[in-house]
Amino acid sequence: MQSEIEALYDGKPADYSDADFQLFAGFKTGLNHGEIRAAEPDSNSPTGWRVNAWVKKGILLGFRMGGIVDMSVDTERMPFFDKSTYPVKRFSVQSQVRIVPGGSSIRDGVYVGKGVTCMPPMFINVGAYVGDGTMVDSHALVGSCAQIGRNCHISAASQIGGVLEPVGALPVIVEDDVLIGGNCGVYEGAIVKRGAVLGTGTILNRSTPVYDIVRGQIYRATDDAPLTIPEHAVVVAGSRAITIGPGRDWGISIYTPVVVKYRDAKTDAKIQLEDLLR
């Protein structure tokens, strides 16, 4: 399938045949079942992950192939107009996914594992992968191609960016057993390793370094590597003083995330409370 998707994407025909749409339908089925992923674990990669650029091409191809259609439940009270290739994902009781009433939306072409809880209103975009037992809380966003592990909690109003383009760029990765606090933002291909905790309001991106006061290290994104938060790190929103120029004279500090500790028995006991809420 990979070579066929890439050929169709690179060829950019003016019209698409029935066979082309059948190819895309098969590709989207693979996304829905978690058999095809925009990024996947790779022990040979320095980050532990590799991007599958051809999958991103397939997702972009779907936007190109689809036309705008009326998907409204009620054109007056709840109008929806979107690409015909990306309707709302269909679930059944057998999916074992809780979608609590109240305005949530999950696009087709998303893998949602068993035991996932979706609190209203939340949104999961095409190409994302959400592992078993994870909670996506109210007003949270899981962006296109983002990879979320098992038993995570994406708290209220948190934003997990995607990264669909450029096709070779790694999307945001949140590994297993991660707790993302309320109003957090994880963007621009950042990786949050297994068991980490982001405190309320923590923002991670390529521009802002993370200061680890436990290990005495500074984590930054480079041209060749994303920002990576270590396993079990507890990160909170902090600040650092400007040391030169007017900013120093005015006593100004700027935002920076800070690793203040690593998860211990006390932290884990708090996180166990999340299980009682599911």
mmCIF file of N, CA, C and O in Angstrom, residues 14 20 28 30 38 47 54 61 67 71 87 93 109-110 113 136 148 158 175 201 219 237 250 252 271:
data_model
loop_
_atom_site.group_PDB
_atom_site.id
_atom_site.type_symbol
_atom_site.label_atom_id
_atom_site.label_comp_id
_atom_site.label_asym_id
_atom_site.label_seq_id
_atom_site.Cartn_x
_atom_site.Cartn_y
_atom_site.Cartn_z
ATOM 1 N N ALA A 14 -5.788 15.173 -11.684
ATOM 2 C CA ALA A 14 -6.916 16.110 -11.618
ATOM 3 C C ALA A 14 -8.183 15.410 -11.154
ATOM 4 O O ALA A 14 -9.024 16.002 -10.480
ATOM 5 N N ASP A 20 -8.810 4.538 -6.919
ATOM 6 C CA ASP A 20 -8.097 5.453 -6.020
ATOM 7 C C ASP A 20 -8.850 5.611 -4.703
ATOM 8 O O ASP A 20 -8.247 5.592 -3.616
ATOM 9 N N LYS A 28 -7.460 4.250 5.202
ATOM 10 C CA LYS A 28 -8.141 4.810 6.372
ATOM 11 C C LYS A 28 -8.578 3.705 7.336
ATOM 12 O O LYS A 28 -8.552 3.898 8.565
ATOM 13 N N GLY A 30 -6.895 1.052 7.908
ATOM 14 C CA GLY A 30 -5.675 0.761 8.644
ATOM 15 C C GLY A 30 -5.431 1.756 9.761
ATOM 16 O O GLY A 30 -4.994 1.385 10.858
ATOM 17 N N ALA A 38 1.106 7.176 11.882
ATOM 18 C CA ALA A 38 1.955 8.260 11.389
ATOM 19 C C ALA A 38 3.333 8.215 12.021
ATOM 20 O O ALA A 38 4.311 8.696 11.438
ATOM 21 N N THR A 47 15.365 8.680 19.525
ATOM 22 C CA THR A 47 14.205 9.149 20.277
ATOM 23 C C THR A 47 13.298 8.009 20.714
ATOM 24 O O THR A 47 12.408 8.196 21.544
ATOM 25 N N TRP A 54 5.043 8.416 4.646
ATOM 26 C CA TRP A 54 4.060 7.995 3.657
ATOM 27 C C TRP A 54 2.644 8.007 4.238
ATOM 28 O O TRP A 54 1.676 8.268 3.514
ATOM 29 N N LEU A 61 -3.514 13.276 1.293
ATOM 30 C CA LEU A 61 -4.184 12.859 0.066
ATOM 31 C C LEU A 61 -5.693 12.835 0.255
ATOM 32 O O LEU A 61 -6.458 13.236 -0.627
ATOM 33 N N GLY A 67 -14.411 16.187 -1.333
ATOM 34 C CA GLY A 67 -15.120 17.437 -1.576
ATOM 35 C C GLY A 67 -15.902 17.846 -0.338
ATOM 36 O O GLY A 67 -16.163 17.020 0.541
ATOM 37 N N MET A 71 -22.612 17.425 6.345
ATOM 38 C CA MET A 71 -22.640 16.350 7.343
ATOM 39 C C MET A 71 -23.515 16.721 8.532
ATOM 40 O O MET A 71 -23.404 16.119 9.609
ATOM 41 N N PRO A 87 -15.475 11.874 7.485
ATOM 42 C CA PRO A 87 -16.663 12.045 8.327
ATOM 43 C C PRO A 87 -16.316 11.789 9.788
ATOM 44 O O PRO A 87 -15.167 11.474 10.133
ATOM 45 N N VAL A 93 -21.134 -0.155 20.768
ATOM 46 C CA VAL A 93 -20.892 -0.627 22.127
ATOM 47 C C VAL A 93 -19.690 -1.565 22.158
ATOM 48 O O VAL A 93 -18.897 -1.578 23.113
ATOM 49 N N GLY A 109 -10.436 7.926 10.695
ATOM 50 C CA GLY A 109 -9.001 7.821 10.485
ATOM 51 C C GLY A 109 -8.208 7.988 11.765
ATOM 52 O O GLY A 109 -7.035 8.338 11.732
ATOM 53 N N VAL A 110 -8.850 7.711 12.908
ATOM 54 C CA VAL A 110 -8.220 7.804 14.229
ATOM 55 C C VAL A 110 -8.304 6.439 14.900
ATOM 56 O O VAL A 110 -9.347 5.780 14.832
ATOM 57 N N GLY A 113 -8.302 3.288 21.418
ATOM 58 C CA GLY A 113 -8.216 1.986 22.050
ATOM 59 C C GLY A 113 -9.369 1.696 23.001
ATOM 60 O O GLY A 113 -10.175 2.573 23.341
ATOM 61 N N VAL A 136 -9.400 11.450 27.687
ATOM 62 C CA VAL A 136 -9.281 12.754 27.041
ATOM 63 C C VAL A 136 -10.364 13.624 27.659
ATOM 64 O O VAL A 136 -11.548 13.431 27.404
ATOM 65 N N ILE A 148 -0.684 9.042 21.362
ATOM 66 C CA ILE A 148 -0.916 9.031 22.803
ATOM 67 C C ILE A 148 -0.909 7.584 23.280
ATOM 68 O O ILE A 148 -1.587 6.728 22.709
ATOM 69 N N SER A 158 -6.341 20.912 27.824
ATOM 70 C CA SER A 158 -4.980 20.692 27.340
ATOM 71 C C SER A 158 -4.979 20.543 25.822
ATOM 72 O O SER A 158 -5.934 20.029 25.231
ATOM 73 N N GLU A 175 3.927 9.137 25.660
ATOM 74 C CA GLU A 175 4.037 7.710 25.875
ATOM 75 C C GLU A 175 3.102 7.229 26.998
ATOM 76 O O GLU A 175 2.327 8.010 27.552
ATOM 77 N N GLY A 201 -0.693 23.993 33.362
ATOM 78 C CA GLY A 201 -0.188 25.160 32.657
ATOM 79 C C GLY A 201 1.182 25.007 32.024
ATOM 80 O O GLY A 201 1.730 25.986 31.497
ATOM 81 N N TYR A 219 17.188 20.571 28.724
ATOM 82 C CA TYR A 219 16.705 19.842 27.551
ATOM 83 C C TYR A 219 16.212 20.841 26.506
ATOM 84 O O TYR A 219 15.399 21.719 26.814
ATOM 85 N N ALA A 237 5.347 24.566 35.428
ATOM 86 C CA ALA A 237 5.587 25.853 34.801
ATOM 87 C C ALA A 237 6.423 26.723 35.730
ATOM 88 O O ALA A 237 6.041 26.954 36.885
ATOM 89 N N TRP A 250 15.035 45.708 34.709
ATOM 90 C CA TRP A 250 13.627 45.807 35.098
ATOM 91 C C TRP A 250 13.181 44.638 35.980
ATOM 92 O O TRP A 250 12.031 44.574 36.406
ATOM 93 N N ILE A 252 12.810 41.433 35.055
ATOM 94 C CA ILE A 252 11.857 40.593 34.322
ATOM 95 C C ILE A 252 12.336 39.145 34.282
ATOM 96 O O ILE A 252 13.526 38.861 34.116
ATOM 97 N N ILE A 271 -1.696 9.785 41.401
ATOM 98 C CA ILE A 271 -2.145 9.453 40.057
ATOM 99 C C ILE A 271 -3.128 8.287 40.082
ATOM 100 O O ILE A 271 -4.002 8.166 39.233
#
